[in-house]
């Protein structure tokens, strides 16, 4: 039963991480711009066009402002850690040893 729980949590964690990463990358991709209006209206001034924001800036902005995608990744990582604990890949050993300390003269 413990192995089944670990497998299910692992699969869900991986899916959440991949879904979040996909959403972040899709958000960082450049947006489609409509066709220039110059063809429809020759009097329109198209000499000043906004510069596109670099992809690295958009990715950095996505990490600075947490979105739903970031939360998916966060919960996916938590589930992966819980799966590792359930499978026994991560163990915690807490203990203390008592004994006499030799006296120094």
Coordinates of C-alpha atoms in Angstrom, one line a residue:
X1 CA 0.0 0.0 0.0
X2 CA 2.9 2.3 0.8
X3 CA 4.4 1.8 -2.6
X4 CA 1.1 2.6 -4.4
X5 CA 0.7 5.8 -2.5
X6 CA 4.3 6.8 -3.4
X7 CA 3.6 6.0 -7.1
X8 CA 0.4 8.0 -7.2
X9 CA 1.9 11.0 -5.4
X10 CA 5.0 10.9 -7.7
X11 CA 2.9 10.8 -10.9
X12 CA 0.7 13.7 -9.6
X13 CA 3.8 15.7 -8.5
X14 CA 5.5 15.3 -11.9
X15 CA 2.3 16.3 -13.7
X16 CA 1.9 19.4 -11.6
X17 CA 5.5 20.5 -12.1
X18 CA 5.3 19.9 -15.9
X19 CA 1.9 21.7 -16.1
X20 CA 3.3 24.7 -14.2
X21 CA 6.4 24.9 -16.3
X22 CA 4.4 24.7 -19.5
X23 CA 2.1 27.6 -18.4
X24 CA 5.2 29.7 -17.5
X25 CA 6.8 29.1 -20.9
X26 CA 3.5 29.8 -22.7
X27 CA 3.1 33.0 -20.8
X28 CA 6.7 34.0 -21.7
X29 CA 6.3 33.4 -25.4
X30 CA 5.8 36.5 -27.5
X31 CA 2.2 37.4 -28.1
X32 CA 0.9 37.4 -31.7
X33 CA 0.6 40.9 -33.1
X34 CA -2.2 41.8 -35.5
X35 CA -1.3 42.7 -39.1
X36 CA -0.2 46.2 -39.6
X37 CA -2.9 48.7 -40.2
X38 CA -0.9 50.4 -42.9
X39 CA -2.4 48.1 -45.6
X40 CA -5.9 49.1 -44.6
X41 CA -5.3 52.7 -43.9
X42 CA -2.4 54.3 -45.8
X43 CA -2.6 57.5 -43.7
X44 CA -1.8 55.6 -40.5
X45 CA 1.6 56.4 -38.9
X46 CA 3.4 53.1 -38.5
X47 CA 6.9 54.5 -38.1
X48 CA 6.9 54.1 -34.3
X49 CA 6.4 50.5 -33.2
X50 CA 6.9 49.3 -29.7
X51 CA 10.0 47.1 -29.2
X52 CA 9.2 43.6 -28.2
X53 CA 10.2 42.6 -24.6
X54 CA 13.0 40.0 -24.6
X55 CA 12.0 36.4 -23.6
X56 CA 14.5 36.4 -20.7
X57 CA 12.8 39.5 -19.2
X58 CA 9.4 37.9 -19.5
X59 CA 10.6 34.7 -17.8
X60 CA 12.2 36.7 -15.0
X61 CA 8.9 38.6 -14.6
X62 CA 7.0 35.3 -14.4
X63 CA 9.2 34.2 -11.5
X64 CA 9.0 37.5 -9.7
X65 CA 5.2 37.6 -9.8
X66 CA 3.8 34.2 -8.6
X67 CA 1.0 33.0 -10.8
X68 CA -1.2 29.9 -10.8
X69 CA 1.6 28.1 -12.8
X70 CA 4.1 28.9 -10.0
X71 CA 1.7 27.4 -7.4
X72 CA 1.3 24.3 -9.6
X73 CA 5.1 23.8 -9.5
X74 CA 5.2 24.5 -5.8
X75 CA 2.6 21.8 -5.0
X76 CA 4.2 19.4 -7.4
X77 CA 7.5 19.7 -5.6
X78 CA 5.8 19.2 -2.3
X79 CA 4.1 16.0 -3.6
X80 CA 7.4 14.7 -5.0
X81 CA 9.1 15.2 -1.6
X82 CA 6.2 13.4 0.1
X83 CA 6.4 10.6 -2.4
X84 CA 10.1 10.2 -1.7
X85 CA 9.4 10.0 2.0
X86 CA 6.6 7.5 1.5
X87 CA 8.8 5.3 -0.7
X88 CA 11.6 5.4 1.9
X89 CA 14.0 7.3 -0.3
X90 CA 14.2 10.0 2.3
X91 CA 14.4 8.9 5.9
X92 CA 14.7 10.9 9.1
X93 CA 16.7 9.5 12.0
X94 CA 16.5 11.5 15.2
X95 CA 18.4 10.2 18.1
X96 CA 20.6 11.1 21.0
X97 CA 23.3 9.2 22.6
X98 CA 24.0 9.5 26.3
X99 CA 27.1 8.4 28.0
X100 CA 29.7 9.4 30.4
X101 CA 32.4 11.8 29.4
X102 CA 35.8 10.9 30.6
X103 CA 37.0 13.3 33.3
X104 CA 40.1 15.3 32.5
X105 CA 42.6 16.2 35.1

